[in-house]
mmCIF file of C-alpha atoms and ligand atoms in Angstrom:
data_model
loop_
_atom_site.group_PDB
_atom_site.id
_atom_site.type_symbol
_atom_site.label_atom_id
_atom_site.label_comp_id
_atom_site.label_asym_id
_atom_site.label_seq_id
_atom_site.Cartn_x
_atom_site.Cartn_y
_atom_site.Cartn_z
ATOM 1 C CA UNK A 1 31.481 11.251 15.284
ATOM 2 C CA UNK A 2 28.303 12.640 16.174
ATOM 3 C CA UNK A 3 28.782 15.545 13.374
ATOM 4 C CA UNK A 4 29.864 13.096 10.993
ATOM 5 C CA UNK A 5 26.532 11.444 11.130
ATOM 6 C CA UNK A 6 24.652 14.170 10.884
ATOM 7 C CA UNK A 7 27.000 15.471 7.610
ATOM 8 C CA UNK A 8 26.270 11.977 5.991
ATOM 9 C CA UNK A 9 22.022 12.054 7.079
ATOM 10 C CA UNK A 10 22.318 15.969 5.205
ATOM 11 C CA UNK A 11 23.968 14.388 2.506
ATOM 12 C CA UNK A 12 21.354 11.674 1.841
ATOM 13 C CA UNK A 13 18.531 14.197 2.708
ATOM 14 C CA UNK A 14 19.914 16.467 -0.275
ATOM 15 C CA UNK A 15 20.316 13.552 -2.318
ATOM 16 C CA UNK A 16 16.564 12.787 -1.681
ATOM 17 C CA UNK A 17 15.260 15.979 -1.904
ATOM 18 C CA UNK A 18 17.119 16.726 -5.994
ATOM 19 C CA UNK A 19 15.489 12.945 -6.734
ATOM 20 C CA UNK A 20 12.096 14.337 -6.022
ATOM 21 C CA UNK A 21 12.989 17.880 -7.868
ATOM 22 C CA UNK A 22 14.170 15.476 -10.835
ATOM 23 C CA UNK A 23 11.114 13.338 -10.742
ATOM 24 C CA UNK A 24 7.858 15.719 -9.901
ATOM 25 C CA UNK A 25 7.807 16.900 -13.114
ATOM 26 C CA UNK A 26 6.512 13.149 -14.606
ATOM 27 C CA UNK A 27 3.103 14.336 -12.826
ATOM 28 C CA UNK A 28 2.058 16.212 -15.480
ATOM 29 C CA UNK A 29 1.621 13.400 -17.331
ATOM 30 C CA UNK A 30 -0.506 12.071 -15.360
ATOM 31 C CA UNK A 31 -4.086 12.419 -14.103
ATOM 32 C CA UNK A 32 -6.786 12.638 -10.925
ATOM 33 C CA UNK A 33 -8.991 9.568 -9.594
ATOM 34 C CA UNK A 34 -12.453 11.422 -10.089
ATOM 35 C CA UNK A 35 -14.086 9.957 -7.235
ATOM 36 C CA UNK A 36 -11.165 10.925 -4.161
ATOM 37 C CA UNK A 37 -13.224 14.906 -4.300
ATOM 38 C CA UNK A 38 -9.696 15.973 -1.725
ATOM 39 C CA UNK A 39 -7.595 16.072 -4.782
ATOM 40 C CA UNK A 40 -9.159 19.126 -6.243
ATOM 41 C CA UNK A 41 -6.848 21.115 -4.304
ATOM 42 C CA UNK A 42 -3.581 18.899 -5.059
ATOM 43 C CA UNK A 43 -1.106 19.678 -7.983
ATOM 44 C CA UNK A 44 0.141 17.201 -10.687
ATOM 45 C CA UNK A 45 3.417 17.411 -9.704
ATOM 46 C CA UNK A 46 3.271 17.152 -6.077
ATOM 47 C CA UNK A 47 5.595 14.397 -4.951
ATOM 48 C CA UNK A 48 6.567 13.761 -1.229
ATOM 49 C CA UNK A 49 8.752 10.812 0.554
ATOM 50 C CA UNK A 50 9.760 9.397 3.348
ATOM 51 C CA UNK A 51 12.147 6.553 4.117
ATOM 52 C CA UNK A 52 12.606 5.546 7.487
ATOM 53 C CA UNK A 53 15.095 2.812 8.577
ATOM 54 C CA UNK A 54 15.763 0.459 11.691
ATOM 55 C CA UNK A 55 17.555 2.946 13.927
ATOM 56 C CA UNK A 56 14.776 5.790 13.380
ATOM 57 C CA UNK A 57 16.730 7.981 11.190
ATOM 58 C CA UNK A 58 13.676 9.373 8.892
ATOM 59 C CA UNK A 59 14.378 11.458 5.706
ATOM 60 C CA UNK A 60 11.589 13.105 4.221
ATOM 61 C CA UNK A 61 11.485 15.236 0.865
ATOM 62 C CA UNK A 62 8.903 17.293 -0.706
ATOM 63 C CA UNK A 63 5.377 17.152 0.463
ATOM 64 C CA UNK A 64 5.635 14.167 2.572
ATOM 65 C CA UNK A 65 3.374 15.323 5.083
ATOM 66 C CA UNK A 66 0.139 15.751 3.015
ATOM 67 C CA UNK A 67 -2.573 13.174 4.529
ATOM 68 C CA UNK A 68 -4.418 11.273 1.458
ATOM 69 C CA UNK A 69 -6.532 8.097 1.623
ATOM 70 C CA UNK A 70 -4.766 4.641 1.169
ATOM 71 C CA UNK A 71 -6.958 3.196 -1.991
ATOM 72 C CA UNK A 72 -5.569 0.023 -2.468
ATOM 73 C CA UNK A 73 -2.445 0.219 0.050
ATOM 74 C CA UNK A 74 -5.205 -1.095 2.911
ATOM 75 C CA UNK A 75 -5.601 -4.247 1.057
ATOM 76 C CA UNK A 76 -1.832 -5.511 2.176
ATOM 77 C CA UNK A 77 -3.171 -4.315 5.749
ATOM 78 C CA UNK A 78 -6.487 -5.958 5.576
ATOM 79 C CA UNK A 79 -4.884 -9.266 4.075
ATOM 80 C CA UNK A 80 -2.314 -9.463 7.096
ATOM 81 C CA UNK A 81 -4.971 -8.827 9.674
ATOM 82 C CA UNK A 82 -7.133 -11.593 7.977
ATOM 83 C CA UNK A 83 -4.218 -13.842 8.636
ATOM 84 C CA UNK A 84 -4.008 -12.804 12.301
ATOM 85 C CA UNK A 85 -7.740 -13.312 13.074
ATOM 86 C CA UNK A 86 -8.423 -16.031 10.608
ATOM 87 C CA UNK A 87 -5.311 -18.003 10.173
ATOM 88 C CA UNK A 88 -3.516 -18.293 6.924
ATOM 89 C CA UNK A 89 -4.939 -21.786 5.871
ATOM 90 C CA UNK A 90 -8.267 -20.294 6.212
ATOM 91 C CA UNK A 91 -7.357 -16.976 4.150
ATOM 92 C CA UNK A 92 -5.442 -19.289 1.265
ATOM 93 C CA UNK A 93 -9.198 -21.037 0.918
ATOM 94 C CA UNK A 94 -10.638 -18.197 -0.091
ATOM 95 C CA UNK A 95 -8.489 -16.353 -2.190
ATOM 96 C CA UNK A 96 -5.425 -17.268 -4.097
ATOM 97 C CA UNK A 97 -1.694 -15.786 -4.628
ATOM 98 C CA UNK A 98 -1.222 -15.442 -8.340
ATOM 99 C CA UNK A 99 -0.839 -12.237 -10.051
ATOM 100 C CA UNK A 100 -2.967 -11.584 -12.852
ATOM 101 C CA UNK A 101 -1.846 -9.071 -15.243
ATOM 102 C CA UNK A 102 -5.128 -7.516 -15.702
ATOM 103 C CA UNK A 103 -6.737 -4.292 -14.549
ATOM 104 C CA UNK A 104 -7.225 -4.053 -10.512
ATOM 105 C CA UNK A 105 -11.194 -3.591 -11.005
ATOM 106 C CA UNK A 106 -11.108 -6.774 -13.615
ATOM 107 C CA UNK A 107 -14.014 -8.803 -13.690
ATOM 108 C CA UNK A 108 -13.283 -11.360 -15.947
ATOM 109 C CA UNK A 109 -10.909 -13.981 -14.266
ATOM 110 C CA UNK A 110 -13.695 -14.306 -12.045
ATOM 111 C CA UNK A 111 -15.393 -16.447 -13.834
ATOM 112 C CA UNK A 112 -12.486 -18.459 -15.718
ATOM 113 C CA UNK A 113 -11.082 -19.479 -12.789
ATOM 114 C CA UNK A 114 -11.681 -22.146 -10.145
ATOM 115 C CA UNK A 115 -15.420 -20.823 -9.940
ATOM 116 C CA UNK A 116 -15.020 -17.516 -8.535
ATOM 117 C CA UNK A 117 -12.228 -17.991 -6.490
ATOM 118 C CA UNK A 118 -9.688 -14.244 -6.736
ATOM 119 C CA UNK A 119 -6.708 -14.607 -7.897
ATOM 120 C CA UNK A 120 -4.680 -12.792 -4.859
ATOM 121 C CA UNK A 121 -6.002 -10.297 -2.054
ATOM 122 C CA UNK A 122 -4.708 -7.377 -4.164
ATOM 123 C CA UNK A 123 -7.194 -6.992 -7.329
ATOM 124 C CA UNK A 124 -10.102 -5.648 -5.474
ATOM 125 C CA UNK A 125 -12.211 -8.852 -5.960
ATOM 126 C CA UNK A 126 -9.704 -10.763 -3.291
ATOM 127 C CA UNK A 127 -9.793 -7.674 -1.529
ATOM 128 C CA UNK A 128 -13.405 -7.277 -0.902
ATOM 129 C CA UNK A 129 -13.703 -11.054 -0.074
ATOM 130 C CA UNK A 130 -10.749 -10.031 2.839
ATOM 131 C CA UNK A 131 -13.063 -7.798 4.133
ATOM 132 C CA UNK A 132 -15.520 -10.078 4.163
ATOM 133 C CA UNK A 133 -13.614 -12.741 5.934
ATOM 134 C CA UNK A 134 -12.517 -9.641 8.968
ATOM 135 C CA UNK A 135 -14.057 -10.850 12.296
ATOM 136 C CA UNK A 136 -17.259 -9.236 12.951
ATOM 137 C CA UNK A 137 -21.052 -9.267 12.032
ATOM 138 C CA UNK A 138 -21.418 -5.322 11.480
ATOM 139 C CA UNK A 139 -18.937 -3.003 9.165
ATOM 140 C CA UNK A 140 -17.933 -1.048 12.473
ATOM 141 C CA UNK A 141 -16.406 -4.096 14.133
ATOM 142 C CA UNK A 142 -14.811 -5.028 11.392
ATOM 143 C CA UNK A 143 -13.360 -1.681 10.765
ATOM 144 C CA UNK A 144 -12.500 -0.860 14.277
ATOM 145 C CA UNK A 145 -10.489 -4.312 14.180
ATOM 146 C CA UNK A 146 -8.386 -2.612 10.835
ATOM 147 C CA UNK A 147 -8.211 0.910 13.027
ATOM 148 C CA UNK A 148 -6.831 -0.912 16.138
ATOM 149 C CA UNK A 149 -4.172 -3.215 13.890
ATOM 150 C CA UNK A 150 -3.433 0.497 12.409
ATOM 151 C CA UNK A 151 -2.270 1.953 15.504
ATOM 152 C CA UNK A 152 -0.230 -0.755 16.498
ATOM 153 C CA UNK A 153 1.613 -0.094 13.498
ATOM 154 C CA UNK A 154 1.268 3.634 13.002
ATOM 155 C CA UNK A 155 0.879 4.781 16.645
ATOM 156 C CA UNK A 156 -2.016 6.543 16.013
ATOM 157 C CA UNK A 157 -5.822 6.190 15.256
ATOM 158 C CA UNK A 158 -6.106 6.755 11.502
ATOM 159 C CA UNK A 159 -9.310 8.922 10.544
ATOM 160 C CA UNK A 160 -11.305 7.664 7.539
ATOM 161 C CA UNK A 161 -12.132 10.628 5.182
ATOM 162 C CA UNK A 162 -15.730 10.576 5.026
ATOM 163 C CA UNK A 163 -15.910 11.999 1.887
ATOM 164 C CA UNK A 164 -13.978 10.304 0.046
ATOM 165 C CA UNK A 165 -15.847 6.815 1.529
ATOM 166 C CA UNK A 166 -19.207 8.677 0.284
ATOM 167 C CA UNK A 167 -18.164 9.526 -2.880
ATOM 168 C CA UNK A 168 -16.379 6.204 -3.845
ATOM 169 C CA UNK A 169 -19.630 4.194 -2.405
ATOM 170 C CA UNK A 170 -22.073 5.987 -4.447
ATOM 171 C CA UNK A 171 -20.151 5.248 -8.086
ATOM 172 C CA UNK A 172 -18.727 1.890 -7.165
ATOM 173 C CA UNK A 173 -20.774 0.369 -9.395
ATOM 174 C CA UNK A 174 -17.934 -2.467 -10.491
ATOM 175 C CA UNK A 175 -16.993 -3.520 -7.370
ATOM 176 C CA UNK A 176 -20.892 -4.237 -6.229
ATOM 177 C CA UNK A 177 -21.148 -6.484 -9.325
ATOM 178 C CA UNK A 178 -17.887 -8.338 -8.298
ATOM 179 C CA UNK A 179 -19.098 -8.616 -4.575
ATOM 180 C CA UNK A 180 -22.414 -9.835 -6.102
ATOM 181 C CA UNK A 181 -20.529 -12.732 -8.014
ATOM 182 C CA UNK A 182 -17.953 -13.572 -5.437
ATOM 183 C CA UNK A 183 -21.052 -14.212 -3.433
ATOM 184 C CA UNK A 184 -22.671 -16.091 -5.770
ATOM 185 C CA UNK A 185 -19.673 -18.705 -5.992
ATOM 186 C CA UNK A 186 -19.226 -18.609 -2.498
ATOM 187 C CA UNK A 187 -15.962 -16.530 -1.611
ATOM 188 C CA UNK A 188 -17.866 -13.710 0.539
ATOM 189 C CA UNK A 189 -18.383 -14.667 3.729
ATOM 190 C CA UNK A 190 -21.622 -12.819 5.227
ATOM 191 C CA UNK A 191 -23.469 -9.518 4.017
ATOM 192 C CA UNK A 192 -22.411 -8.506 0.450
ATOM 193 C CA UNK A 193 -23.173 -4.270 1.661
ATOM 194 C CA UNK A 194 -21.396 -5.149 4.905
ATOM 195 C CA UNK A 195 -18.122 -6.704 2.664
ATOM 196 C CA UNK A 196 -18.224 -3.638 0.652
ATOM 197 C CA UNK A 197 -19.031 -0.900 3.002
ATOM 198 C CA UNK A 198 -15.584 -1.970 5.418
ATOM 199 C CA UNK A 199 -13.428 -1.883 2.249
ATOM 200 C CA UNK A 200 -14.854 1.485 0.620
ATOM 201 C CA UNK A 201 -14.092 2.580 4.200
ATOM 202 C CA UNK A 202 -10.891 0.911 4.189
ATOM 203 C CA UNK A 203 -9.623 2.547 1.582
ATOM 204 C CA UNK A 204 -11.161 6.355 2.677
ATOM 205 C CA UNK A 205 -8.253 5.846 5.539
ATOM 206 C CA UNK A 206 -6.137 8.479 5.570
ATOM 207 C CA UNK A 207 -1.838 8.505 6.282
ATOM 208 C CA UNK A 208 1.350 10.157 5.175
ATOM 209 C CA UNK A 209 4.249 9.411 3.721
ATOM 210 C CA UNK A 210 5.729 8.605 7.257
ATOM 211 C CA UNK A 211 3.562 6.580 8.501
ATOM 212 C CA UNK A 212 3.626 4.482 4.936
ATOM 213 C CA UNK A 213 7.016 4.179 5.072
ATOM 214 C CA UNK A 214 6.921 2.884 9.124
ATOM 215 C CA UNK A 215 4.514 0.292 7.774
ATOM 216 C CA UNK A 216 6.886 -0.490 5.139
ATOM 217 C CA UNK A 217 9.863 -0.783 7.667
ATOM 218 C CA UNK A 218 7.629 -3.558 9.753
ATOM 219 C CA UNK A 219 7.497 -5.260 6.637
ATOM 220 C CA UNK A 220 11.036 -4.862 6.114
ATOM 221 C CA UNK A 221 11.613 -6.473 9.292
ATOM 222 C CA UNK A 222 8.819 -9.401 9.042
ATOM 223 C CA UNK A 223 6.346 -8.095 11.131
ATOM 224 C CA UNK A 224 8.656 -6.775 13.865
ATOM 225 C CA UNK A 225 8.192 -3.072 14.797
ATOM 226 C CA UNK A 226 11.372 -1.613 15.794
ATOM 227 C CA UNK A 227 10.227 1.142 17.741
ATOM 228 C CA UNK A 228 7.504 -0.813 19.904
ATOM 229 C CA UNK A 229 9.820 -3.777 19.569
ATOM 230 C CA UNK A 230 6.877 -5.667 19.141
ATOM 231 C CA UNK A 231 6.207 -9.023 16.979
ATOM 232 C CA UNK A 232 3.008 -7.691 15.031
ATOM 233 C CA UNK A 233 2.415 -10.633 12.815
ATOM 234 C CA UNK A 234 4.179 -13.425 11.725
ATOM 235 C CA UNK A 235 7.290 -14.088 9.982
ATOM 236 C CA UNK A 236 5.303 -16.245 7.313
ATOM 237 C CA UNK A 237 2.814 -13.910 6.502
ATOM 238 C CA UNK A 238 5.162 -10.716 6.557
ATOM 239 C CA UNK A 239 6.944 -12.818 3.782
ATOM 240 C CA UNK A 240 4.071 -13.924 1.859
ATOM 241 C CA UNK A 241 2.594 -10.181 1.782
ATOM 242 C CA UNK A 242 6.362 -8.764 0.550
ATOM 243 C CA UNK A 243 6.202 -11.878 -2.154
ATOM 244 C CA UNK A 244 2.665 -9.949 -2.960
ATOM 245 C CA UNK A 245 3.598 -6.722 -3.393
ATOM 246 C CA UNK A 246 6.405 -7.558 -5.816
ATOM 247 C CA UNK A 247 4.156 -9.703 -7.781
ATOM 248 C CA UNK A 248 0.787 -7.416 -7.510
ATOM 249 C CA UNK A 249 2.034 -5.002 -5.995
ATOM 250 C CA UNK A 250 2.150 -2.315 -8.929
ATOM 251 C CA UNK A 251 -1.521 -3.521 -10.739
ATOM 252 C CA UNK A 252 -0.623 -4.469 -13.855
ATOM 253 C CA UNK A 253 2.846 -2.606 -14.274
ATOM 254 C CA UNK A 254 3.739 -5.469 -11.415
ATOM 255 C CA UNK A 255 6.329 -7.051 -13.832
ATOM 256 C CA UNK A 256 8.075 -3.854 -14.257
ATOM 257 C CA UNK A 257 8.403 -3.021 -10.766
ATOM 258 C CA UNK A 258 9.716 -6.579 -10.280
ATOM 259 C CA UNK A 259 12.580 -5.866 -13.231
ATOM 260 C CA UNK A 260 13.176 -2.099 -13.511
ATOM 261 C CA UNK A 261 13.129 -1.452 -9.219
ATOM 262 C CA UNK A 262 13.170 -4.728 -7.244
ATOM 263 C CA UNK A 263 12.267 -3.796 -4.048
ATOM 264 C CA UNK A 264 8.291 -5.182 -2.952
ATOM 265 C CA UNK A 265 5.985 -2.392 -3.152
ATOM 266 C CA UNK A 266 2.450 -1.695 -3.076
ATOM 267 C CA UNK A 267 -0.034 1.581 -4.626
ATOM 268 C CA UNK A 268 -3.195 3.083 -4.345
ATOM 269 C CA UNK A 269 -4.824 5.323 -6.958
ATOM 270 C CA UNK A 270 -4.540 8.297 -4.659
ATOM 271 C CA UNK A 271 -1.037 8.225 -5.539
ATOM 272 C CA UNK A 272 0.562 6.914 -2.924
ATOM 273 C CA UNK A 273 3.074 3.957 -2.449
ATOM 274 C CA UNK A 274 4.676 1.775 0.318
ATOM 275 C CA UNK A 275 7.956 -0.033 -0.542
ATOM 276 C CA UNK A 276 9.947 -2.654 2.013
ATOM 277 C CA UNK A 277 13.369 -2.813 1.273
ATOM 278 C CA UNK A 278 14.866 -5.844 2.932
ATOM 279 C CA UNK A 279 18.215 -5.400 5.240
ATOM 280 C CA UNK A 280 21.679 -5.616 2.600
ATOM 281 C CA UNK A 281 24.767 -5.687 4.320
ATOM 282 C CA UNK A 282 26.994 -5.973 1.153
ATOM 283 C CA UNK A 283 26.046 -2.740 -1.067
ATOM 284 C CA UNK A 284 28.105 0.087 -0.520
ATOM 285 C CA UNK A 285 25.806 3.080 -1.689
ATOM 286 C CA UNK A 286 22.575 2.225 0.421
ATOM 287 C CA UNK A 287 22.581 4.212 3.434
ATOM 288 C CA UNK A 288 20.061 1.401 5.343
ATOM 289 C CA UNK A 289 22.061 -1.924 5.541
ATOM 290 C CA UNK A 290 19.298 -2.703 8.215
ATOM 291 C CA UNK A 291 16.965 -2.463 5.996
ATOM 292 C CA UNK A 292 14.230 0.645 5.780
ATOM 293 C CA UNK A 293 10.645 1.324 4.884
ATOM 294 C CA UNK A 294 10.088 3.950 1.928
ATOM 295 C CA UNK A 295 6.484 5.962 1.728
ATOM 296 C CA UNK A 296 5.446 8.084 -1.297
ATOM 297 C CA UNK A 297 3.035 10.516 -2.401
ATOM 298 C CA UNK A 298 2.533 11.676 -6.184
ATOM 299 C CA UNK A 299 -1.299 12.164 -6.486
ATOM 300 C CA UNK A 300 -1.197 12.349 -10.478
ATOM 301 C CA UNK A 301 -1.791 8.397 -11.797
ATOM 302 C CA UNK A 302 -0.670 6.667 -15.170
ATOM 303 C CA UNK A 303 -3.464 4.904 -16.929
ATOM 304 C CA UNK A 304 -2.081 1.671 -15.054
ATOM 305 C CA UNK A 305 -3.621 3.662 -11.362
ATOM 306 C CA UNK A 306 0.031 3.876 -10.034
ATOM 307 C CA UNK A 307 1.705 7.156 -9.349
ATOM 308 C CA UNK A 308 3.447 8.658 -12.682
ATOM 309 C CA UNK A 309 6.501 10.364 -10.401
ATOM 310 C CA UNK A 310 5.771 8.463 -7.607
ATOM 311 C CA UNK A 311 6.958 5.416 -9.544
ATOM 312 C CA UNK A 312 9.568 7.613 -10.912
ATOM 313 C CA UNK A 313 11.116 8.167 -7.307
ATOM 314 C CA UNK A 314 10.786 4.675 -6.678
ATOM 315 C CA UNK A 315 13.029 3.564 -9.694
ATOM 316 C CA UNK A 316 15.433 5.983 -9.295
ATOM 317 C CA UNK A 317 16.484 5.651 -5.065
ATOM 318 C CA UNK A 318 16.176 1.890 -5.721
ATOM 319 C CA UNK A 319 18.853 2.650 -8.588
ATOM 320 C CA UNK A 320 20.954 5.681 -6.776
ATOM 321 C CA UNK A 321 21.190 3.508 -3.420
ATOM 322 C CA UNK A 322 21.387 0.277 -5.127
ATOM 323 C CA UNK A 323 18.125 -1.103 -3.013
ATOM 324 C CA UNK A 324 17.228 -3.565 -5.686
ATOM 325 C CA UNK A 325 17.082 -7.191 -3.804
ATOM 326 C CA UNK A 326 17.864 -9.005 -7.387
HETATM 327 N N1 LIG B 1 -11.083 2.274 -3.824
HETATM 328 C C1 LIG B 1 -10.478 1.913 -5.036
HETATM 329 C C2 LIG B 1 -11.320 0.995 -5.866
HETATM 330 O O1 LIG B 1 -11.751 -0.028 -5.410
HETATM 331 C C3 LIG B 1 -9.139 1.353 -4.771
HETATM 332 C C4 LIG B 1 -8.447 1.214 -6.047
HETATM 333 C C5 LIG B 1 -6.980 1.264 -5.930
HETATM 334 O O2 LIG B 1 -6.345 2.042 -5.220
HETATM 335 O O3 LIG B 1 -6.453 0.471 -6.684
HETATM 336 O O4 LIG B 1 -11.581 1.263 -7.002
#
């Protein structure tokens, strides 16, 4: 019995490992966010992945242990700890839950809609009015707040890449104007710096493809961490941020995530991607009935800001293992 398991979790880690052989090769299509300075030393067409489900069994493939900065990936993290602190009716106030269809950086719903108000915590004008709304007067008790929530989920204290935060703060030209507007129409709460400097830091926080894909596995499980067997945050929100990430999760390639892998995901321009893929008792071919969490790394971006073969991988497990929840 015992060898029979391990035979099947061999058979699934060779399936995972030809998937990323398959799939790397897309990187070379794609290209480098100029400001993250650490991915000088990376190659197009690395490509790393973990998926992790209830009972702990963790595959991994490729370079799934590099450590690179979450970009836009802390913006699900920042949104659910919002909810903890500041209660969901409070949150909803201040930003909305519509995708968009435009650009992540996009200034111009801003002003077309409901005077100011962001369209969902995921373009990075609802994101940097999250940050704004995180309990605390300074950046560092803000940020310590994200840290702490981090290692409850993680088990350890994230670092934040210094500079990456440095070089990201002095060109972020775009998101100062939209922090300067969403002020202006009242959906930043406090210091417009202090709003910014927590999410530049935010998203200079660095993981792997593990410890994405254990985040993704609490999502999985609405909120519950298996391992801790803790209730992190609610049921309600858990479901609202998976209902998120299907519908912004991807930028603007959202829609095709939605038809072409249907599992709720989220990315970050550094490449990587966290996926939840909900328990499925009735599909023969997916090795996680329970349900698992799936982390990815692929540094090289389309013009979109997603990973080229991360997105790749993605498409092609959900397909293989028949994760899609349509
Ligand atoms: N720090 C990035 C920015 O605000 C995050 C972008 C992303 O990953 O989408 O431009």
């Amino acid at each position: 019995m015992q060898n029979q398991l391990l035979d099947q979790k061999q058979a699934w880690s060779d399936q995972l490992n030809q998937w990323v052989q398959e799939t790397q090769h897309f990187g070379e299509k794609g290209n480098f966010v100029d400001y993250i300075p650490d991915l000088i030393d990376a190659n197009r067409t690395d490509l790393g992945v973990t998926v992790m489900g209830m009972d702990g069994t963790t595959l991994h493939a490729g370079q799934w242990s590099t450590y690179f900065t979450l970009q836009s990936i802390s913006k699900m993290i920042t949104f659910i700890l919002a909810c903890l602190q500041r209660g969901l009716s409070t949150v909803m106030e201040f930003v909305d839950v519509e995708p968009t269809g435009d650009p992540f950086n996009s200034i111009i719903r801003l002003e077309a809609n409901h005077q100011g108000k962001p369209f969902n915590p995921f373009i990075n004008a609802g994101a940097i009015t999250i940050s704004s709304l995180l309990v605390g007067e300074h950046t560092e008790e803000k940020l310590e707040s994200v840290i702490d929530f981090m290692e409850l989920m993680i088990g350890r204290r994230p670092h934040i890449n210094e500079k990456v935060y440095r070089s990201e703060e002095k060109i972020a030209f775009r998101n100062r104007a939209l922090a300067y507007f969403l002020k202006e129409t009242g959906y930043l709460e406090g210091e417009v710096e202090t709003a910014l400097d927590v999410y530049f830091r935010q998203c200079a926080i660095e993981v792997n493809t593990t410890e994405l894909a254990l985040i993704g596995l609490i999502l999985s499980q609405d909120g519950y961490h298996p391992f801790t067997k803790k209730q992190l945050f609610e049921e309600k929100i858990a479901k609202i941020v998976k209902a998120l990430m299907l519908t912004c999760g991807l930028y603007n390639a959202s829609g095709k995530l939605a038809a072409f892998v249907g599992i709720p995901a989220k990315s970050g321009v550094s490449g990587g991607i966290v996926a939840a893929v909900p328990a499925r008792n009735c599909k023969s071919k997916n090795p996680f009935p329970d349900g698992c969490g799936i982390g990815i790394y692929g540094p090289a971006i389309d013009s979109i800001g997603n990973s080229y073969a991360g997105t790749k991988l993605l498409q092609q497990l959900s397909r293989e293992w028949e994760l899609n929840i349509f």
